[in-house]
Short mmCIF file of C-alpha atoms and ligand atoms in Angstrom, two decimals:
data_model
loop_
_atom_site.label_atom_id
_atom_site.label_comp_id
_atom_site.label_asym_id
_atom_site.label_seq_id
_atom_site.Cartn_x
_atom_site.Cartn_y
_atom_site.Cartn_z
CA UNK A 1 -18.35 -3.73 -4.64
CA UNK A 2 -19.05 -2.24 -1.08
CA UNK A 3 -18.12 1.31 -1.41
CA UNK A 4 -21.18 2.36 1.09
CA UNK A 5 -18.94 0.86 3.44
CA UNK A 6 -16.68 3.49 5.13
CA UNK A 7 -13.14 2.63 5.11
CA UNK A 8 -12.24 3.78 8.48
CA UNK A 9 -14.92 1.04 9.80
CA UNK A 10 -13.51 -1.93 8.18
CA UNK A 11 -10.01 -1.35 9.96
CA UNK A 12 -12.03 -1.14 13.04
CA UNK A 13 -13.40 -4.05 12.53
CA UNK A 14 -10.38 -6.20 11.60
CA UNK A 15 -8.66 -3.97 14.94
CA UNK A 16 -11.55 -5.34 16.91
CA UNK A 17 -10.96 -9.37 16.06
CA UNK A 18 -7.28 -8.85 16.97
CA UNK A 19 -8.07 -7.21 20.43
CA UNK A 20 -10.27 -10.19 21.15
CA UNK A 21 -6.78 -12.53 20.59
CA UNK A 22 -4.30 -10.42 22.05
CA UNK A 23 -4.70 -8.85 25.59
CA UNK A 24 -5.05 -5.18 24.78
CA UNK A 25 -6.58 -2.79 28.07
CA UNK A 26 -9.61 -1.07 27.16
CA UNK A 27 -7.64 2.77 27.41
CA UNK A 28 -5.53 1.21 24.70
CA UNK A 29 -7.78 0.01 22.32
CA UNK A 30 -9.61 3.10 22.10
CA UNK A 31 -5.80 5.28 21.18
CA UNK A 32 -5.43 2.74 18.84
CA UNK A 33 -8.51 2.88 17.25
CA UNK A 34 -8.34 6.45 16.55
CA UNK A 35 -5.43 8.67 14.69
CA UNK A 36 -3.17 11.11 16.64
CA UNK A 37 -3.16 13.86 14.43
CA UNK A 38 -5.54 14.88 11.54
CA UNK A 39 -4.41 17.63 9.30
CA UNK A 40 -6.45 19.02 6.25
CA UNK A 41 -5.56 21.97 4.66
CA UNK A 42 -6.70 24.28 1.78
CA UNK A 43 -4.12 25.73 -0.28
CA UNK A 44 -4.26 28.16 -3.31
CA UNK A 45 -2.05 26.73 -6.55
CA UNK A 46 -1.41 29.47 -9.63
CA UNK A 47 -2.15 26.73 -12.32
CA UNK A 48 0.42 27.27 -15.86
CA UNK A 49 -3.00 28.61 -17.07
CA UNK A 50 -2.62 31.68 -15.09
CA UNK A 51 -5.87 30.28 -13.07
CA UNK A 52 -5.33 30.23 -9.01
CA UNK A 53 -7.43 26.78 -7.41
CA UNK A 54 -8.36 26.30 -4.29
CA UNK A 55 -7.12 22.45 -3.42
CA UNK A 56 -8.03 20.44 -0.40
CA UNK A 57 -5.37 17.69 0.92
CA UNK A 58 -5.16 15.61 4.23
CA UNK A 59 -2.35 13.93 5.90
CA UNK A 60 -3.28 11.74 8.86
CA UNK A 61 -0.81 10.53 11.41
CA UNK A 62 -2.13 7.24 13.19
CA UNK A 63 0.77 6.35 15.51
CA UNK A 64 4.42 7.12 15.95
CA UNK A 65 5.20 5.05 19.17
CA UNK A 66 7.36 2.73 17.37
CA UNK A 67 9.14 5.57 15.04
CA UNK A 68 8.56 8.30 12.31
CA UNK A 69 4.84 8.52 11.05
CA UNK A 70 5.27 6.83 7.36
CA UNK A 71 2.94 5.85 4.37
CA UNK A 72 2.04 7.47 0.63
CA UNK A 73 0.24 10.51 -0.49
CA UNK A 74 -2.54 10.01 -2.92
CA UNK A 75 -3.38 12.32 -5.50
CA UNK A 76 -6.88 11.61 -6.29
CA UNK A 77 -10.40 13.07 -6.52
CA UNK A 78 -12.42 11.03 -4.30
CA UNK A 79 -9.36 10.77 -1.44
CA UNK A 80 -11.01 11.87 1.93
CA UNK A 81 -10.19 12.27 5.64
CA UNK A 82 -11.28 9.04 6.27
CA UNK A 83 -9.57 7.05 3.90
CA UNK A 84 -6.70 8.65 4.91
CA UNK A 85 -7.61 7.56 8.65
CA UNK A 86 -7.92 3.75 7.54
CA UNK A 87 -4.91 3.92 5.46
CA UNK A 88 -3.05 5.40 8.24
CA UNK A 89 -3.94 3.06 10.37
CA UNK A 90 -3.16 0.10 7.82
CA UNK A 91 0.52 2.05 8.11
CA UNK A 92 0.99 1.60 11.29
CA UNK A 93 0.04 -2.04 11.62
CA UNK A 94 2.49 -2.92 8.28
CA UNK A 95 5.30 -1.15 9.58
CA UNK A 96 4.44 -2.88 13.24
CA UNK A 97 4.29 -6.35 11.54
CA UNK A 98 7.73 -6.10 9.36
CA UNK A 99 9.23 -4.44 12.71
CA UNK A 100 10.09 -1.39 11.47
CA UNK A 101 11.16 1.38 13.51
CA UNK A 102 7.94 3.42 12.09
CA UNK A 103 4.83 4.14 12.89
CA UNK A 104 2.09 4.88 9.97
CA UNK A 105 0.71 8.28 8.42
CA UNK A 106 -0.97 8.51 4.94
CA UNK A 107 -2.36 11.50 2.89
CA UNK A 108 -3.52 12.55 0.07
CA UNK A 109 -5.04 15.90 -2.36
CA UNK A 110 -8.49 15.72 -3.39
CA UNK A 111 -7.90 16.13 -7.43
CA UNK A 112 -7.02 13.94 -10.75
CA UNK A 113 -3.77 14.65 -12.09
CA UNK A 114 -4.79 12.82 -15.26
CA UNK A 115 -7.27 16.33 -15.49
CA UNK A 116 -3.81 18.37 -15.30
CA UNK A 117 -0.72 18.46 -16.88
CA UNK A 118 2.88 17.75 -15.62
CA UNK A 119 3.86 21.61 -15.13
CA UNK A 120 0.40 21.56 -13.05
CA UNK A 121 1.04 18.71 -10.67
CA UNK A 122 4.60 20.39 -9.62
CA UNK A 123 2.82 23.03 -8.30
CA UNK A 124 0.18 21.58 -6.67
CA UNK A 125 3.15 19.38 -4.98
CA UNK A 126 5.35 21.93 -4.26
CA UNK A 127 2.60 23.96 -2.64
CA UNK A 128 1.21 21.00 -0.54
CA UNK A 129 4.89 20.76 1.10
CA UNK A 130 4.59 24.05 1.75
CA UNK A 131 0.97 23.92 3.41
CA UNK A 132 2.52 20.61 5.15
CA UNK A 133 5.38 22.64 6.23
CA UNK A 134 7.72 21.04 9.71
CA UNK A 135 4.38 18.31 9.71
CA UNK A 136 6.46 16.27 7.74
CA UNK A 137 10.38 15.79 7.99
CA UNK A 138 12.72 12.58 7.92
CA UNK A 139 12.63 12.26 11.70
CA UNK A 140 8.81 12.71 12.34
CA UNK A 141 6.75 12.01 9.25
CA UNK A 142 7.86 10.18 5.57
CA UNK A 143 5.43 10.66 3.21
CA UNK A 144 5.73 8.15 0.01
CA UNK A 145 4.17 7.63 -3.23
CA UNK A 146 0.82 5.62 -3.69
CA UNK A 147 -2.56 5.98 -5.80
CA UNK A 148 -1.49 8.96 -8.69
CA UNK A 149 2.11 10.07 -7.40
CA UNK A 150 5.22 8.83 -8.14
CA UNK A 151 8.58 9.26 -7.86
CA UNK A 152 9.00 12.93 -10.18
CA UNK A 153 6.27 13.60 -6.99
CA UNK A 154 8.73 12.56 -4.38
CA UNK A 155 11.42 14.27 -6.24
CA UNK A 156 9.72 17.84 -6.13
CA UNK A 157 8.50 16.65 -2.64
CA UNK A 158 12.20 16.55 -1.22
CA UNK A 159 13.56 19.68 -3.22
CA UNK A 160 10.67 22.08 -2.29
CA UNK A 161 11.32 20.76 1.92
CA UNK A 162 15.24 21.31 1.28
CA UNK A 163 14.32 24.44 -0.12
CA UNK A 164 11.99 25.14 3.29
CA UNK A 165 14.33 24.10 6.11
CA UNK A 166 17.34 26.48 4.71
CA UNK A 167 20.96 26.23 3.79
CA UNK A 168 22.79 23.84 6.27
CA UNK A 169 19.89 21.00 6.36
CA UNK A 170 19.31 20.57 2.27
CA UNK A 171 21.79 17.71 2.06
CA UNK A 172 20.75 15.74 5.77
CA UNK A 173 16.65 16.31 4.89
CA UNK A 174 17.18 13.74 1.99
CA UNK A 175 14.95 11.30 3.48
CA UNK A 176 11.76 13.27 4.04
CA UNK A 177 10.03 11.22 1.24
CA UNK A 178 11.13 8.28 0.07
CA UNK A 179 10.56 6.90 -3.38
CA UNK A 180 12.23 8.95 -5.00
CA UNK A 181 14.03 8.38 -8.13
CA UNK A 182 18.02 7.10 -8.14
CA UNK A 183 19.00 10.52 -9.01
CA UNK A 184 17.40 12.09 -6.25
CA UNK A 185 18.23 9.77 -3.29
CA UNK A 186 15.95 6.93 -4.05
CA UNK A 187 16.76 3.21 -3.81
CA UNK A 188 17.21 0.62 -6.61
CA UNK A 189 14.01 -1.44 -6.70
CA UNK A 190 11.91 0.56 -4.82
CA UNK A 191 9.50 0.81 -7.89
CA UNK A 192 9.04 -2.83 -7.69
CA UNK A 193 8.80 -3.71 -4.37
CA UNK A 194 5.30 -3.75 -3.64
CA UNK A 195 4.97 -6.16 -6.26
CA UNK A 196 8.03 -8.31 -5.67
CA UNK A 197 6.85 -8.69 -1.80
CA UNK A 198 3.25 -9.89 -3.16
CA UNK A 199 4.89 -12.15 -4.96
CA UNK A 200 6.65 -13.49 -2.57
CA UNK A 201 3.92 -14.50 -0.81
CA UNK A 202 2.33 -16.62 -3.49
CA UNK A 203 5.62 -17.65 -3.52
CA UNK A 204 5.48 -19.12 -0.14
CA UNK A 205 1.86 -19.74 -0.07
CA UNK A 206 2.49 -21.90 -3.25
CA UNK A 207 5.54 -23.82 -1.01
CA UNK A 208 4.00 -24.70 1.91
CA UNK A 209 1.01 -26.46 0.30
CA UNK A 210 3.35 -27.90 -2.29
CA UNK A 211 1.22 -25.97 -5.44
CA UNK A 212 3.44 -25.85 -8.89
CA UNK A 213 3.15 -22.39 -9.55
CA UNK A 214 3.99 -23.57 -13.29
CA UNK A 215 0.27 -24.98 -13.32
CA UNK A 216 -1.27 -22.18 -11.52
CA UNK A 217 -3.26 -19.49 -13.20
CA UNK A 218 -4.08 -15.86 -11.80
CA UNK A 219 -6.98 -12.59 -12.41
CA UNK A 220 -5.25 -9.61 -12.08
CA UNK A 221 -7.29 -6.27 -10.78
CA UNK A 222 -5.43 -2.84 -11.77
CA UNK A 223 -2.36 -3.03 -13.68
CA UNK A 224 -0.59 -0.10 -12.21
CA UNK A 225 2.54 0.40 -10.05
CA UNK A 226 1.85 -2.80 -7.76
CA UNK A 227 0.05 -4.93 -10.52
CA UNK A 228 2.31 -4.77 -13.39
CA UNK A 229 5.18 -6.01 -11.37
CA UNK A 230 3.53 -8.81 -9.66
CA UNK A 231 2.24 -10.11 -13.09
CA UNK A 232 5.89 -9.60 -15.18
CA UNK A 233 7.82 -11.39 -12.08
CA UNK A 234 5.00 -14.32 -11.83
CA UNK A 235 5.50 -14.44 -15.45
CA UNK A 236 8.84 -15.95 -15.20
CA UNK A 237 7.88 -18.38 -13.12
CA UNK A 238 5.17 -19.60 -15.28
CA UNK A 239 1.84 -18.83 -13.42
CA UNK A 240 -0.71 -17.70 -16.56
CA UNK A 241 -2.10 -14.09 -16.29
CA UNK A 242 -5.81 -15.34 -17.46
CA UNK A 243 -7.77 -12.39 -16.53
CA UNK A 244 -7.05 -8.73 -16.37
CA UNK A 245 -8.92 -5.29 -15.70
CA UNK A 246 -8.81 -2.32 -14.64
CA UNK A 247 -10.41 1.13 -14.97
CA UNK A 248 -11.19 1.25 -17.74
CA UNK A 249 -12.48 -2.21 -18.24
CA UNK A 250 -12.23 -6.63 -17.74
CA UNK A 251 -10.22 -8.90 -20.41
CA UNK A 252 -10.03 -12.46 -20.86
CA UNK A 253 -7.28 -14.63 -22.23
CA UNK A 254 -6.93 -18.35 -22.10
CA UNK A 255 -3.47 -18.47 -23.54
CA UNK A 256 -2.45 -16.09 -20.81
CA UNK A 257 -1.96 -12.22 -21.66
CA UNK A 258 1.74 -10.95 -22.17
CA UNK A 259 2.38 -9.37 -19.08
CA UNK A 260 5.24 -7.18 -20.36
CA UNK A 261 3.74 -6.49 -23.58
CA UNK A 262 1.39 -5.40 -21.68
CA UNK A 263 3.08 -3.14 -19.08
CA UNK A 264 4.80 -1.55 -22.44
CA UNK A 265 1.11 -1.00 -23.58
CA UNK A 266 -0.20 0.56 -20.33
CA UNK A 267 2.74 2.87 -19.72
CA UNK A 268 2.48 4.57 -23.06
CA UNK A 269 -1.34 4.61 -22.76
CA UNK A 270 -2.62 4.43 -19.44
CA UNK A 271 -4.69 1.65 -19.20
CA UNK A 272 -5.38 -1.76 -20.12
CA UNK A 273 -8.39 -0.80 -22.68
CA UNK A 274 -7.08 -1.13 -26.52
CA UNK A 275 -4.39 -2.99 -26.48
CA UNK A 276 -6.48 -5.97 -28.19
CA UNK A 277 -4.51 -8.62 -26.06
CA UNK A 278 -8.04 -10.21 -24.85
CA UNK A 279 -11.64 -10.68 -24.88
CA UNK A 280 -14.01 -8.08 -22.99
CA UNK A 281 -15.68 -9.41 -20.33
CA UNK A 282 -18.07 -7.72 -17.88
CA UNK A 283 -16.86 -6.87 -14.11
CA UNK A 284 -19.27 -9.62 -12.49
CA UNK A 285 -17.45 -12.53 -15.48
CA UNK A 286 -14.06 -11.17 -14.35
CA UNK A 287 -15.07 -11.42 -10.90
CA UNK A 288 -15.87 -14.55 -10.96
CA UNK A 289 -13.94 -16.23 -13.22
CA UNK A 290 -11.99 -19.55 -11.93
CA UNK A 291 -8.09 -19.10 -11.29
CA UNK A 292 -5.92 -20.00 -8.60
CA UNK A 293 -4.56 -16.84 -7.57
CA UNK A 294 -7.13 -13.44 -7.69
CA UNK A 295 -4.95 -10.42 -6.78
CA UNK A 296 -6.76 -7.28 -6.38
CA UNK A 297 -4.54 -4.48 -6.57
CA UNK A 298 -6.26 -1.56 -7.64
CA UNK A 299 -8.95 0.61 -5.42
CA UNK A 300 -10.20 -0.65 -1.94
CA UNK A 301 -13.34 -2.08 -0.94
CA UNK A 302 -13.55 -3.96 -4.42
CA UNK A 303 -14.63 -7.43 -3.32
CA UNK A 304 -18.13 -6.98 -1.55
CA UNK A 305 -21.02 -9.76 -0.35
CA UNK A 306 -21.58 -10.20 -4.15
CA UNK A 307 -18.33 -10.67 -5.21
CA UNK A 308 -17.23 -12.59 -2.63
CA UNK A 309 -20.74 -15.35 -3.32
CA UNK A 310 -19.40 -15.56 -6.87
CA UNK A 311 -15.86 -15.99 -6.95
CA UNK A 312 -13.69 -18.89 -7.90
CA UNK A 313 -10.51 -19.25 -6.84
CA UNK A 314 -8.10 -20.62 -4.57
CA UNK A 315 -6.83 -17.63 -2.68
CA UNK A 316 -7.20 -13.53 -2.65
CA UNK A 317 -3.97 -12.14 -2.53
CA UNK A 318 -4.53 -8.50 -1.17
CA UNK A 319 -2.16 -6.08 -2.93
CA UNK A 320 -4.69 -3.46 -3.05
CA UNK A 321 -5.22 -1.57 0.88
CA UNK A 322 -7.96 -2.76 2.07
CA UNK A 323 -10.04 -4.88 -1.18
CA UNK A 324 -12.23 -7.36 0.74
CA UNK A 325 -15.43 -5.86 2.94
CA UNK A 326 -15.83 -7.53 6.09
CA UNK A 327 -19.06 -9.25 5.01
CA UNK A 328 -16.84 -10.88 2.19
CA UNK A 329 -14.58 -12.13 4.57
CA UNK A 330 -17.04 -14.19 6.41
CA UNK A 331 -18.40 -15.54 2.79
CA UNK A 332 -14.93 -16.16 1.49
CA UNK A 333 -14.17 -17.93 4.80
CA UNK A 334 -17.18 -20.10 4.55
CA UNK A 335 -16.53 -21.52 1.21
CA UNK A 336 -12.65 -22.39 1.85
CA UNK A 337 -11.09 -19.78 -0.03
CA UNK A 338 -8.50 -18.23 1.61
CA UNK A 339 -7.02 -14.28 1.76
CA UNK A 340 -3.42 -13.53 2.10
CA UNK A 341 -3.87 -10.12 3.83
CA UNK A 342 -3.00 -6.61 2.72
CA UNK A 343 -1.13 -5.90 6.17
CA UNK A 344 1.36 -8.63 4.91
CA UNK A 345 1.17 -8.87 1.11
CA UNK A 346 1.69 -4.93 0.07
CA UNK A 347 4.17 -4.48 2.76
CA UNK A 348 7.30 -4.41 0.48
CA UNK A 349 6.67 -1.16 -0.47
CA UNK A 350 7.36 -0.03 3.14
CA UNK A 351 10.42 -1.86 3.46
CA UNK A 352 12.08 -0.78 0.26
CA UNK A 353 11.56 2.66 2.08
CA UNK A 354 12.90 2.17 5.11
CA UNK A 355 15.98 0.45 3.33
CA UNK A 356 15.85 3.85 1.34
CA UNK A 357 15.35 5.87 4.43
CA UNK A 358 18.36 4.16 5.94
CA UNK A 359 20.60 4.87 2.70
CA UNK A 360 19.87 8.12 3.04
CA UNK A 361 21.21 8.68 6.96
CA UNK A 362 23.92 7.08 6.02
CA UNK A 363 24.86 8.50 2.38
CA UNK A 364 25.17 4.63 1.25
CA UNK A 365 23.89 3.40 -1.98
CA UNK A 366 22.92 0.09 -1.89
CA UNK A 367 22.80 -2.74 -5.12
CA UNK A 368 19.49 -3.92 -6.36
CA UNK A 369 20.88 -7.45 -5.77
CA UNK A 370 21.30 -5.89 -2.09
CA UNK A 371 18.34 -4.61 -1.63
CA UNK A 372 16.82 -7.73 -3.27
CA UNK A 373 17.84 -10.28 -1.07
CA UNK A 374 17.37 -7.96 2.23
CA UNK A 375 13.72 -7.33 1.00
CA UNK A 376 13.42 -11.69 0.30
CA UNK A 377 14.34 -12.50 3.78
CA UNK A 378 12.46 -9.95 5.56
CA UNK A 379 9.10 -10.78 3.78
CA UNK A 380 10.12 -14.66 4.22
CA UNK A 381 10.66 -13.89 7.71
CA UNK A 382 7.45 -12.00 8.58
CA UNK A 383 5.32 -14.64 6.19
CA UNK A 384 6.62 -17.71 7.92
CA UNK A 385 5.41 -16.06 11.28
CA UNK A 386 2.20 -15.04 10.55
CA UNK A 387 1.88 -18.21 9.32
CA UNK A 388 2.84 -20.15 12.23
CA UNK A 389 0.75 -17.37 14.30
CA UNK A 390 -2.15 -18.19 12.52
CA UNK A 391 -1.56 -21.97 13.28
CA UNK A 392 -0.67 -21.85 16.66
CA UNK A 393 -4.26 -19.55 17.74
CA UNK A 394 -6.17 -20.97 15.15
CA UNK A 395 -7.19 -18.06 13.69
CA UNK A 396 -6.85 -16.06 10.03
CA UNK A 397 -3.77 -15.18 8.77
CA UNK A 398 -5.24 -11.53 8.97
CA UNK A 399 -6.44 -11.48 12.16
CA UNK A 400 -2.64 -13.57 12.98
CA UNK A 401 -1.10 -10.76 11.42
CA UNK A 402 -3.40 -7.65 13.39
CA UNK A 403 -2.01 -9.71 16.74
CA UNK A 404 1.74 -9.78 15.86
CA UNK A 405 1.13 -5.62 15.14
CA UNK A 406 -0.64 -5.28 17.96
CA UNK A 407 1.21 -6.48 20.37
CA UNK A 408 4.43 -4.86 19.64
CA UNK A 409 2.73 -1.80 19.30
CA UNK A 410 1.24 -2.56 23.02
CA UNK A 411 4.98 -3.68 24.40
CA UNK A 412 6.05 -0.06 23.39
CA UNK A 413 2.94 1.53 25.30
CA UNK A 414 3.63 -0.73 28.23
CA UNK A 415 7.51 0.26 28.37
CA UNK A 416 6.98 3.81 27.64
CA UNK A 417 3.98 4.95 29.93
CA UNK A 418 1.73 7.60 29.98
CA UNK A 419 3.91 11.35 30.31
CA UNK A 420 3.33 12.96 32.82
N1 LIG B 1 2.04 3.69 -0.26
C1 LIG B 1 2.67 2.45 0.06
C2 LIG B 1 1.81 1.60 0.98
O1 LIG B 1 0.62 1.75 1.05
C3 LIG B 1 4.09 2.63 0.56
C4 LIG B 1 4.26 3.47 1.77
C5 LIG B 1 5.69 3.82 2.07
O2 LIG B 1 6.58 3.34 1.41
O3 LIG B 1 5.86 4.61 3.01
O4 LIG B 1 2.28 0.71 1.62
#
């Protein structure tokens, strides 16, 4: 693990390689490096206990050059400024690399809603839109659900800003947040999209080096939102779940866990420890355990110089924002294993919302089948290029990926000038 590592450096960093590959003027870098707006605020919440807290939330809004600022609220207790500025930034380049009309924003309230109950984290929500007030709205900044909110959040999320902006807006502000649930204005598969685009990915990565996936076998890291879908969809294609942890602790199986026995387990308990479908293992035997396929998808900044020395398989496929330290790059580089980056990988998320985002401007409700096959090609699409990116400058598919951002991020600077 590398957690001394700030976040907000690493996405410098992995900025930095792309401006050596793409022709980016110094000026530019430097607005690109840094976010355009930081809010934090500190808002008072009357808690069911009749208690009134103090709570402490940041939304960060990298870029908007492109479109809307757009990325997830956390609710968290360790979530600070500046892993809201990295994961802002992470926004933007996702959103650039899919070609999105969006730019990237991400925040977050410093607390544990497992601490609170449900009554509890409506009110904390409903007062953070409040705090947040015109900061966010569907034509300048989509907030979405990430690490400890979901789509009840988003729910609350839209009602309390319909509530805000008065009478004749309620139905058109529908698209302030997406991820919200069907009822509410959401989009069919939304919920699995971050995990259906990783998979994807294997998908293709498995294709182009002509890799049975039926013979392949995969360590899953956090069996949440992202995880649990890209384990139950592999499933059916016959890659073996071998390896599993999360919070509260590493399994391993031989015979393969039961992903959706599993996924039944976790919802109704909320985590992976207890349900007796493994071995215990420690975190350094999980990490480096031998599988084809290690997918962290759980907390950044998990795979660190240690990790990285140990580990045993044929390719990282970032889910997680942000897993692998830069020092682990370079290791994991070195000894041929190769990393399917975050930028790509968790992008499906993002799209699902923008097709949501788009439903909602146009009062359309799309089929899952729809949004299925819209999601496949775009993630084939953007795969395929990075790809042949990565080929063509002989360089990572990362730093292939940062360069394909950056530079339509850059066309937009170059066409829209400096005002006034
Ligand atoms: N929180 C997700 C991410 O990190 C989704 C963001 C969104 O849909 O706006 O990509």
């Amino acid at each position: 693990m590398a957690s001394h590592v700030k976040l907000s450096e690493l996405v410098h960093a992995q900025l930095q390689q792309a401006f050596e590959h793409a022709q980016i003027d110094a000026t530019l870098q430097r607005t690109l490096q840094e976010a355009k707006n930081e809010i934090t605020l500190h808002f008072p919440v009357r808690l069911s206990n009749g208690q009134v807290k103090l709570f402490r939330g940041h939304r960060v809004q990298h870029n908007n050059v492109l479109g809307p600022f757009k990325g997830g609220v956390r609710f968290h207790a360790d979530v600070g400024l500046d892993e809201c500025r990295a994961l802002a930034s992470w926004m933007t380049w996702k959103c650039a690399l899919q070609n999105l009309p969006f730019g990237g924003g991400k925040g977050g309230v410093e607390f544990d809603p497992q601490q609170y109950n449900s009554e509890d984290i409506q009110r904390i929500t409903r007062r953070l839109v409040h705090s947040l007030g015109t900061n966010i709205g569907p034509e300048w900044d989509i907030p979405a659900p990430d690490l400890g909110t979901d789509s009840q959040v988003m729910d609350w999320m839209m009602d309390t800003y319909s509530n805000i902006v008065g009478t004749p807006n309620k139905q058109t502000v529908k698209g302030v947040v997406t991820g919200k649930s069907l009822t509410c204005g959401g989009s069919p598969g939304r919920d699995e999209a971050t995990g259906r685009g990783v998979v994807h990915c294997i998908v293709q990565w498995a294709e182009q080096l002509g890799v049975d996936l039926q013979k392949t076998t995969m360590a899953l890291q956090g069996f949440g939102k992202v995880g649990s879908h890209v384990a139950q969809i592999l499933s059916r294609m016959g890659v073996v779940l071998t390896h599993v942890g999360d919070a509260s602790g590493y399994w391993h199986n031989p015979d393969g866990f039961h992903p959706h026995q599993l996924a039944q387990y976790v919802r109704e308990n909320g985590h992976v420890k207890g349900s007796g479908m493994g071995k215990a293992i420690s975190r350094k035997e999980f990490f480096s355990c031998t599988c084809d396929f290690f997918v962290p998808a759980a907390l950044h900044l998990q795979i660190g110089l240690k990790e990285a020395q140990n580990m045993n398989c044929k390719v990282v496929v970032e889910a997680a924002n942000g897993p692998t330290s830069q020092e682990a790059e370079k290791v994991l580089q070195k000894r041929g294993i190769e990393i399917l980056p975050d930028i790509m990988v968790n992008s499906g998320g993002v799209v699902v919302s923008y097709f949501e985002w788009l439903q909602n401007k146009r009062s359309e409700a799309w089929s899952l089948e729809e949004v299925r096959v819209k999601l496949d090609k775009q993630m084939r699409k953007t795969h395929q290029y990075v790809t042949q990116q990565a080929l063509e400058m002989g360089v990572s598919l990362r730093t292939a990926a940062y360069v394909i951002a950056v530079k339509r991020v850059q066309q937009a600077y170059m066409r829209r000038g400096i005002w006034p």
